[in-house]
Amino acid sequence: MDWKSGMPQTACSGTMFTTPSGFSPHLACAEPGEEEAPQEGPGPGPGACLSDGPPITSASLDTLIQNLVPTADYYPEKAYVFTFLLSARLFIPPPELLARVCEMCIKQQQLDQSPLDTAKVRKFGPKILQLLTEWTETFPSDFRDEKMVGHLKDIIHRIAPCDEAYWKTLNQVLQKLSQRLSLMSQGEESIVKVSLNASSDKLVAFKTKPPPIQKDILSICNDPYTLAQQLTHVELEHLSRIGPEEFVQAFVQKDPLDGTQPCFSDQKKKTSNLEAYVRWFNRLCYLVATEICMPAKKKQRAQVIEFFIDVARECFNIGNFNSLMAIISGMNMSPVSRLKKTWSKAKTAKFFILEHQMDPTGNFYNYRTALRGAAHRSQTANSNRERIVIPFFSLLIKDIYFLNEGCANRLPNGHVNFEKFVELARQVGEFMTWKQVECPFEEDRAILHYLHTAPIFSEDGLYLASYESESPENQVEKDRWKALRSNVLAKT
């Protein structure tokens, strides 16, 4: 057998994968199309991360797992750890993966024998502890499964007799993990359930009479910069809860080239934080449209339009592109855009500049350019204020979706298509850096409460409010207005 036969397939040219942390996974090069020999003995084997080799493009799952396992003299590069832990869940459940890693460690380090080789274990111990620490810090939700915690405790119990410090490290890891899981549970419990079936639709039909007893955004906050800051609070709060694994679990599907069973049932596809963030974007769109359509007088509606244009501009300056796009989307909803008399009273030059920045032409070329600028500012920032990068989330999801759809998880020879997951890790890794920024702005509880709880119109409610504000212009609109009024009055 040729000496290269054990090697994973790699690209011998191309750009090295780099995450914001500046690490890159390298594995040894092989001839394309060759199969791998089974790994034997301690150490990373032929698929080791080499500092001077090209990036890996494919390898068998067994080889990739072997490359994750530390030894006394080897530890995988940080980028490899993140990339593999992120993507491996598509092929093997996390508890099974950790069990495999622990089994390899026990076998290679002879941790099932007595007495232990103390000198050898003391060289190996810090490395396995580092791997487990990285895993618990980056993917804490994996450890909601008791099997994961059991494997973690077992492997540390095996090495602890060689050094008392390992017990202390175990307790620290478990304590930090417990805190993270507790925060995650609190966050999930506090996710505000929003619905587009707004309770205030029935008020619209009477808006030409005495005004409904409902506050509006300008009575809560009339300063665009302050509102942009509070929107940034909401965005960063949502971002902080989203785990990297949710991006993978959102698009889990059965790969026809993968003979194994899917690793996730519907119950285990934990994407609740990601879904809550998408609901928040939709709520903000409808809130903006509601605030514009609600006032009875044209001058007031124009004032609200100008206010939200200024809020959107402040969001752009902060680096809050998600709120920016939600505001623009809300102002472009048909019930709002049809208010021609209202728009004619508003100063809209700044709005068209912002629209141009978020123009979808060229796959959102203008936005992606602005995002790169914000990301560069973030990397060289001296303060949290300059570090803020909140991407247009739906587009990030779309990018990851098309990456997933456009590339198979496995190659025809059964190898894992690792090149795909390197790119996935690049995109998710960048997001992970952005979501860790602490919001530098002071919270305003009254504004935050309003953003989360203010009644919003459904689509029908918006159209009805719009027709009440500016009469229907054609028969189709007149018929719709009549039907909507009948429906709303019937519910009162």
Coordinates of C-alpha atoms in Angstrom, one line a residue:
M1 CA 0.0 0.0 0.0
D2 CA 1.2 3.5 -0.9
W3 CA 2.2 5.7 2.1
K4 CA -0.3 8.2 1.1
S5 CA -3.2 5.9 1.3
G6 CA -4.1 6.9 4.8
M7 CA -4.3 10.5 4.0
P8 CA -7.5 12.6 3.8
Q9 CA -8.2 14.4 0.6
T10 CA -7.0 18.0 0.5
A11 CA -6.8 20.9 -1.8
C12 CA -3.2 21.7 -2.6
S13 CA -4.0 25.4 -3.3
G14 CA -6.5 27.9 -2.2
T15 CA -7.2 30.3 0.6
M16 CA -6.5 29.2 4.1
F17 CA -9.6 29.1 6.3
T18 CA -9.4 31.9 8.9
T19 CA -11.9 32.8 11.6
P20 CA -11.9 36.1 13.6
S21 CA -9.8 34.3 16.2
G22 CA -7.1 33.8 13.5
F23 CA -6.8 30.0 13.6
S24 CA -6.9 27.7 10.7
P25 CA -7.2 23.9 10.4
H26 CA -4.5 22.2 8.3
L27 CA -4.3 18.5 7.5
A28 CA -1.8 16.6 5.4
C29 CA -2.2 16.4 1.6
A30 CA -3.2 13.3 -0.3
E31 CA -4.0 12.3 -3.8
P32 CA -7.7 12.8 -4.8
G33 CA -9.9 9.8 -4.9
E34 CA -7.8 7.6 -2.6
E35 CA -9.3 5.6 0.3
E36 CA -8.1 5.7 3.8
A37 CA -6.4 3.1 5.9
P38 CA -7.7 2.5 9.4
Q39 CA -6.0 4.5 12.2
E40 CA -4.0 2.5 14.7
G41 CA -2.1 3.4 17.8
P42 CA -1.8 6.7 19.7
G43 CA -1.4 10.1 18.2
P44 CA -3.3 11.9 15.5
G45 CA -2.3 9.5 12.7
P46 CA -1.9 10.4 9.0
G47 CA -4.7 13.0 9.2
A48 CA -2.9 15.2 11.8
C49 CA -3.2 19.0 11.7
L50 CA 0.0 20.2 10.2
S51 CA 1.0 23.8 10.4
D52 CA 2.6 23.8 7.0
G53 CA 0.0 21.7 5.1
P54 CA -2.9 22.7 2.9
P55 CA -6.5 22.8 4.3
I56 CA -8.4 19.6 4.4
T57 CA -11.2 19.1 1.9
S58 CA -12.5 15.6 2.7
A59 CA -11.8 12.7 5.0
S60 CA -13.7 9.7 6.6
L61 CA -15.6 10.4 9.7
D62 CA -13.3 8.0 11.7
T63 CA -10.2 10.0 10.6
L64 CA -11.9 13.3 11.5
I65 CA -12.7 12.0 15.0
Q66 CA -9.1 10.7 15.3
N67 CA -7.9 14.2 14.5
L68 CA -10.0 15.6 17.4
V69 CA -8.5 13.3 20.0
P70 CA -5.5 14.9 21.9
T71 CA -2.5 13.0 23.0
A72 CA 0.5 13.8 25.2
D73 CA 2.2 15.5 22.2
Y74 CA -0.7 16.6 20.1
Y75 CA -3.6 19.0 20.3
P76 CA -5.8 19.9 17.3
E77 CA -5.9 23.5 16.2
K78 CA -8.7 25.6 17.6
A79 CA -10.4 26.1 14.2
Y80 CA -10.5 22.4 13.6
V81 CA -12.1 21.8 17.0
F82 CA -14.8 24.4 16.3
T83 CA -15.4 23.2 12.7
F84 CA -15.7 19.6 13.5
L85 CA -17.8 20.0 16.7
L86 CA -20.1 22.2 14.7
S87 CA -20.5 19.9 11.7
A88 CA -20.1 16.4 13.3
R89 CA -23.6 16.5 14.7
L90 CA -24.9 15.9 11.2
F91 CA -23.2 12.5 11.2
I92 CA -23.0 11.4 14.9
P93 CA -25.0 12.6 18.0
P94 CA -22.8 14.6 20.4
P95 CA -23.0 12.0 23.2
E96 CA -21.9 9.3 20.9
L97 CA -19.0 11.5 19.6
L98 CA -17.8 12.3 23.1
A99 CA -18.1 8.6 24.0
R100 CA -15.9 7.8 21.0
V101 CA -13.3 10.4 21.9
C102 CA -13.2 9.2 25.5
E103 CA -12.8 5.5 24.4
M104 CA -9.9 6.5 22.2
C105 CA -8.2 8.5 25.0
I106 CA -8.6 5.6 27.4
K107 CA -7.1 3.1 24.9
Q108 CA -4.3 5.3 23.7
Q109 CA -3.3 6.6 27.2
Q110 CA -3.9 3.2 28.9
L111 CA -6.2 4.8 31.4
D112 CA -7.9 1.5 32.2
Q113 CA -4.7 0.0 33.6
S114 CA -3.3 0.2 37.1
P115 CA -1.1 1.8 38.0
L116 CA -1.3 4.7 35.7
D117 CA 1.8 6.2 34.0
T118 CA 1.8 9.4 36.0
A119 CA 4.3 11.3 33.8
K120 CA 2.5 10.3 30.7
V121 CA -1.0 11.3 32.1
R122 CA 0.3 14.6 33.3
K123 CA 1.4 15.5 29.7
F124 CA -2.0 14.3 28.3
G125 CA -4.3 15.7 31.1
P126 CA -4.1 19.4 30.3
K127 CA -4.9 18.7 26.6
I128 CA -8.0 16.6 27.2
L129 CA -9.2 19.2 29.8
Q130 CA -8.6 21.9 27.2
L131 CA -10.8 20.0 24.6
L132 CA -13.6 19.5 27.1
T133 CA -13.4 23.1 28.2
E134 CA -13.7 24.3 24.6
W135 CA -16.6 22.0 24.0
T136 CA -18.5 23.1 27.1
E137 CA -17.9 26.8 26.4
T138 CA -18.7 26.8 22.7
F139 CA -21.5 24.2 22.6
P140 CA -23.0 24.2 26.2
S141 CA -26.4 23.0 25.0
D142 CA -24.8 19.6 24.0
F143 CA -24.3 19.1 27.8
R144 CA -28.0 19.3 28.6
D145 CA -27.8 15.6 27.8
E146 CA -26.8 13.8 31.0
K147 CA -24.8 11.3 29.0
M148 CA -22.5 14.1 28.0
V149 CA -21.8 15.2 31.6
G150 CA -21.3 11.5 32.5
H151 CA -18.6 11.0 29.8
L152 CA -16.9 14.3 30.9
K153 CA -16.8 13.2 34.6
D154 CA -15.6 9.7 33.7
I155 CA -12.6 10.7 31.7
I156 CA -11.5 13.3 34.3
H157 CA -12.0 10.8 37.1
R158 CA -9.6 8.5 35.3
I159 CA -6.8 11.0 35.1
A160 CA -7.4 12.8 38.4
P161 CA -5.4 10.4 40.6
C162 CA -2.3 11.6 38.8
D163 CA -2.8 15.3 39.7
E164 CA -5.1 16.8 42.4
A165 CA -5.5 19.9 40.2
Y166 CA -7.7 17.9 37.8
W167 CA -10.4 17.7 40.4
K168 CA -10.4 21.4 40.8
T169 CA -10.5 21.9 37.0
L170 CA -13.5 19.5 36.8
N171 CA -15.4 21.5 39.4
Q172 CA -14.7 24.8 37.6
V173 CA -15.8 23.4 34.2
L174 CA -19.0 22.0 35.7
Q175 CA -19.7 25.2 37.6
K176 CA -19.3 27.4 34.5
L177 CA -21.3 24.9 32.5
S178 CA -24.1 25.0 35.0
Q179 CA -24.2 28.8 34.9
R180 CA -24.3 28.8 31.1
L181 CA -27.1 26.3 31.0
S182 CA -29.0 28.2 33.7
L183 CA -28.7 31.4 31.7
M184 CA -29.9 29.6 28.6
S185 CA -32.9 28.3 30.4
Q186 CA -33.8 31.7 31.7
G187 CA -33.4 33.2 28.2
E188 CA -35.7 30.6 26.7
E189 CA -38.3 31.3 29.4
S190 CA -38.1 35.0 28.8
I191 CA -38.5 34.9 25.0
V192 CA -41.4 37.1 24.4
K193 CA -44.2 35.4 22.5
V194 CA -45.3 37.8 19.8
S195 CA -48.1 37.2 17.4
L196 CA -49.1 39.0 14.2
N197 CA -52.8 38.5 15.2
A198 CA -52.8 41.9 16.9
S199 CA -55.6 42.6 19.4
S200 CA -55.9 46.2 18.3
D201 CA -57.3 45.6 14.8
K202 CA -60.9 46.4 16.0
L203 CA -59.8 49.9 17.0
V204 CA -58.9 50.9 13.4
A205 CA -62.5 51.3 12.2
F206 CA -63.1 54.0 14.8
K207 CA -59.9 56.0 14.3
T208 CA -61.7 58.9 12.7
K209 CA -63.7 59.3 15.9
P210 CA -62.1 59.9 19.4
P211 CA -58.6 58.4 19.3
P212 CA -58.2 54.9 20.7
I213 CA -56.6 54.6 24.2
Q214 CA -53.2 53.5 23.0
K215 CA -49.8 55.0 23.3
D216 CA -47.7 55.6 20.3
I217 CA -43.9 55.4 19.9
L218 CA -43.4 59.1 19.9
S219 CA -45.0 59.4 23.3
I220 CA -42.6 56.8 24.6
C221 CA -39.4 58.0 22.8
N222 CA -39.1 60.9 20.5
D223 CA -35.3 60.7 20.1
P224 CA -34.1 58.6 17.1
Y225 CA -30.7 57.8 18.6
T226 CA -32.2 56.6 21.9
L227 CA -34.6 54.3 20.1
A228 CA -31.8 53.0 17.9
Q229 CA -29.8 52.2 21.0
Q230 CA -32.8 50.3 22.6
L231 CA -33.3 48.4 19.4
T232 CA -29.7 47.4 19.5
H233 CA -30.3 46.1 23.1
V234 CA -33.0 43.8 21.8
E235 CA -30.9 42.6 18.9
L236 CA -27.9 41.8 21.0
E237 CA -30.0 40.1 23.6
H238 CA -31.5 37.8 20.9
L239 CA -28.0 37.2 19.3
S240 CA -26.5 36.2 22.7
R241 CA -28.9 33.3 23.0
I242 CA -28.3 31.7 19.6
G243 CA -25.9 28.8 19.8
P244 CA -23.7 28.0 16.8
E245 CA -25.3 24.5 16.6
E246 CA -28.7 26.1 15.7
F247 CA -27.4 27.0 12.3
V248 CA -26.7 23.4 11.6
Q249 CA -29.8 22.0 13.2
A250 CA -32.0 24.4 11.3
F251 CA -31.1 22.7 8.0
V252 CA -30.7 19.1 9.0
Q253 CA -32.0 16.8 6.3
K254 CA -31.4 13.2 5.2
D255 CA -28.4 13.0 2.9
P256 CA -29.0 10.3 0.2
L257 CA -25.3 9.6 0.2
D258 CA -25.2 9.2 4.0
G259 CA -26.1 5.6 5.1
T260 CA -26.5 6.6 8.8
Q261 CA -29.7 7.6 10.5
P262 CA -30.4 11.4 11.0
C263 CA -29.0 12.5 14.3
F264 CA -32.0 14.7 15.1
S265 CA -35.7 14.0 15.6
D266 CA -38.1 17.0 15.5
Q267 CA -37.9 17.3 19.3
K268 CA -34.1 17.5 19.3
K269 CA -33.9 20.2 16.5
K270 CA -33.3 23.0 19.0
T271 CA -33.7 26.1 17.0
S272 CA -36.0 28.1 19.3
N273 CA -33.6 31.0 19.8
L274 CA -33.1 31.4 16.1
E275 CA -36.8 31.2 15.4
A276 CA -37.5 33.8 18.2
Y277 CA -35.1 36.2 16.5
V278 CA -36.8 35.8 13.1
R279 CA -40.2 36.5 14.9
W280 CA -38.6 39.7 16.5
F281 CA -37.7 40.9 13.0
N282 CA -41.2 40.4 11.7
R283 CA -42.7 42.1 14.8
L284 CA -40.5 45.1 14.3
C285 CA -41.6 45.4 10.6
Y286 CA -45.2 45.3 11.7
L287 CA -44.7 47.7 14.6
V288 CA -43.2 50.3 12.2
A289 CA -46.1 49.9 9.8
T290 CA -48.6 50.1 12.6
E291 CA -47.1 53.3 14.1
I292 CA -47.3 54.9 10.6
C293 CA -50.8 53.8 9.8
M294 CA -52.3 54.5 13.2
P295 CA -52.5 58.4 13.4
A296 CA -55.6 59.9 11.9
K297 CA -53.9 63.0 10.6
K298 CA -51.7 63.1 7.6
K299 CA -49.2 65.5 9.3
Q300 CA -48.8 63.1 12.2
R301 CA -48.2 60.1 9.9
A302 CA -45.6 62.1 8.0
Q303 CA -43.9 62.9 11.3
V304 CA -43.7 59.2 12.3
I305 CA -42.3 58.3 8.8
E306 CA -39.5 61.0 9.3
F307 CA -38.9 59.7 12.8
F308 CA -38.3 56.1 11.7
I309 CA -36.1 57.3 8.8
D310 CA -33.9 58.9 11.4
V311 CA -34.0 55.8 13.6
A312 CA -32.9 53.7 10.6
R313 CA -30.0 56.0 9.9
E314 CA -28.9 55.8 13.5
C315 CA -29.1 52.0 13.3
F316 CA -26.9 52.1 10.2
N317 CA -24.3 54.2 12.0
I318 CA -24.3 51.9 15.0
G319 CA -23.9 48.8 12.8
N320 CA -27.3 47.5 13.6
F321 CA -28.3 46.2 10.1
N322 CA -31.0 43.9 11.3
S323 CA -33.2 46.7 12.8
L324 CA -32.3 48.9 9.8
M325 CA -33.7 46.3 7.4
A326 CA -36.8 45.7 9.6
I327 CA -37.6 49.4 9.6
I328 CA -37.1 49.7 5.8
S329 CA -39.2 46.6 5.3
G330 CA -42.0 48.0 7.5
M331 CA -42.0 51.3 5.6
N332 CA -42.2 49.4 2.3
M333 CA -45.2 47.3 3.2
S334 CA -48.0 47.9 0.8
P335 CA -50.4 49.5 3.4
V336 CA -47.7 52.1 4.1
S337 CA -46.3 52.6 0.7
R338 CA -49.8 53.4 -0.8
L339 CA -50.1 56.4 1.5
K340 CA -49.0 58.8 -1.3
K341 CA -50.4 62.0 0.3
T342 CA -48.7 61.1 3.6
W343 CA -45.3 60.4 1.9
S344 CA -45.6 63.7 -0.1
K345 CA -45.6 65.6 3.3
A346 CA -42.5 63.7 4.6
K347 CA -38.8 64.5 3.9
T348 CA -37.7 61.3 2.4
A349 CA -34.2 62.0 0.8
K350 CA -32.5 60.1 3.7
F351 CA -34.8 57.2 3.3
F352 CA -33.9 56.6 -0.3
I353 CA -30.2 56.7 0.6
L354 CA -30.8 54.0 3.2
E355 CA -32.9 52.0 0.8
H356 CA -30.0 52.1 -1.6
Q357 CA -27.7 50.7 1.1
M358 CA -30.0 47.7 1.6
D359 CA -30.8 47.2 -2.1
P360 CA -31.0 43.5 -3.0
T361 CA -29.4 44.1 -6.4
G362 CA -26.2 42.1 -6.9
N363 CA -27.0 39.8 -4.0
F364 CA -27.1 42.8 -1.6
Y365 CA -23.8 44.1 -2.8
N366 CA -24.1 47.5 -1.1
Y367 CA -25.1 45.9 2.2
R368 CA -22.3 43.4 2.1
T369 CA -19.8 46.2 1.5
A370 CA -21.2 48.1 4.4
L371 CA -21.1 44.9 6.6
R372 CA -17.4 44.4 5.7
G373 CA -16.7 48.0 6.7
A374 CA -18.5 47.5 10.1
A375 CA -16.7 44.1 10.6
H376 CA -13.3 45.8 10.0
R377 CA -14.2 48.6 12.4
S378 CA -15.1 46.0 14.9
Q379 CA -11.8 44.2 14.6
T380 CA -9.8 47.4 15.2
A381 CA -12.2 48.8 17.8
N382 CA -11.1 50.3 21.2
S383 CA -14.7 50.2 22.7
N384 CA -17.8 48.1 22.7
R385 CA -19.6 50.9 20.9
E386 CA -17.3 50.4 17.8
R387 CA -17.4 46.6 18.1
I388 CA -21.2 46.3 17.3
V389 CA -21.9 44.3 14.2
I390 CA -25.5 43.1 13.9
P391 CA -26.0 41.5 10.5
F392 CA -29.2 41.4 8.5
F393 CA -30.1 38.0 10.0
S394 CA -32.4 36.6 7.3
L395 CA -29.7 37.1 4.7
L396 CA -27.2 35.3 6.9
I397 CA -29.6 32.4 7.2
K398 CA -30.2 32.4 3.5
D399 CA -26.4 32.3 2.8
I400 CA -26.1 29.3 5.1
Y401 CA -29.1 27.6 3.6
F402 CA -27.7 27.9 0.1
L403 CA -24.3 26.7 1.2
N404 CA -26.0 23.7 2.7
E405 CA -28.3 23.1 -0.3
G406 CA -25.5 23.6 -2.8
C407 CA -23.0 21.1 -1.4
A408 CA -23.5 17.5 -0.3
N409 CA -22.5 16.5 3.2
R410 CA -20.7 13.5 1.9
L411 CA -18.8 12.8 -1.3
P412 CA -19.6 9.7 -3.4
N413 CA -16.7 7.8 -1.8
G414 CA -18.3 8.2 1.6
H415 CA -15.9 10.9 2.8
V416 CA -17.2 13.8 4.8
N417 CA -17.2 17.0 2.6
F418 CA -15.1 18.9 5.1
E419 CA -14.5 21.8 2.7
K420 CA -18.2 22.6 3.0
F421 CA -18.0 22.7 6.8
V422 CA -14.9 24.9 6.8
E423 CA -16.9 27.5 5.0
L424 CA -19.9 27.0 7.3
A425 CA -17.6 27.4 10.3
R426 CA -16.2 30.6 8.8
Q427 CA -19.7 32.1 8.5
V428 CA -20.9 30.9 11.9
G429 CA -17.6 31.7 13.5
E430 CA -17.8 35.3 12.4
F431 CA -21.3 35.5 13.8
M432 CA -20.1 34.0 17.1
T433 CA -17.6 36.9 17.4
W434 CA -20.3 39.5 16.8
K435 CA -22.8 38.0 19.2
Q436 CA -20.4 38.2 22.1
V437 CA -20.3 42.0 22.2
E438 CA -21.8 43.6 25.3
C439 CA -24.3 46.3 24.6
P440 CA -22.7 49.6 25.7
F441 CA -25.9 51.6 25.9
E442 CA -28.0 52.0 29.0
E443 CA -31.3 50.2 29.1
D444 CA -34.5 52.1 29.1
R445 CA -37.1 49.7 30.5
A446 CA -40.1 51.7 29.3
I447 CA -38.9 51.8 25.7
L448 CA -38.0 48.1 25.8
H449 CA -41.3 47.1 27.3
Y450 CA -43.1 49.1 24.5
L451 CA -41.1 47.4 21.8
H452 CA -42.0 44.0 23.1
T453 CA -45.6 44.5 24.0
A454 CA -47.2 47.4 22.0
P455 CA -50.2 46.1 20.1
I456 CA -49.5 45.7 16.3
F457 CA -51.9 45.3 13.5
S458 CA -52.2 42.1 11.4
E459 CA -51.9 42.6 7.6
D460 CA -55.7 43.1 7.3
G461 CA -55.6 45.6 10.2
L462 CA -52.8 47.5 8.4
Y463 CA -54.8 47.7 5.2
L464 CA -57.9 48.8 7.0
A465 CA -56.0 51.5 8.8
S466 CA -54.4 52.6 5.6
Y467 CA -57.8 52.8 3.8
E468 CA -59.2 54.8 6.7
S469 CA -56.2 57.2 6.4
E470 CA -56.3 57.6 2.6
S471 CA -59.4 56.4 0.7
P472 CA -59.2 53.5 -1.7
E473 CA -58.1 54.6 -5.2
N474 CA -59.8 51.9 -7.3
Q475 CA -62.6 49.4 -7.2
V476 CA -60.4 46.5 -6.0
E477 CA -59.3 48.6 -3.0
K478 CA -62.9 49.8 -2.3
D479 CA -64.2 46.2 -2.3
R480 CA -61.3 45.1 0.0
W481 CA -62.0 48.1 2.4
K482 CA -65.7 47.2 2.6
A483 CA -64.9 43.6 3.4
L484 CA -62.3 44.5 6.0
R485 CA -64.7 46.9 7.7
S486 CA -67.4 44.3 7.9
N487 CA -65.0 41.7 9.3
V488 CA -63.7 44.1 12.0
L489 CA -67.1 45.4 13.0
A490 CA -68.4 41.8 13.2
K491 CA -65.7 41.1 15.8
T492 CA -66.5 44.0 18.0

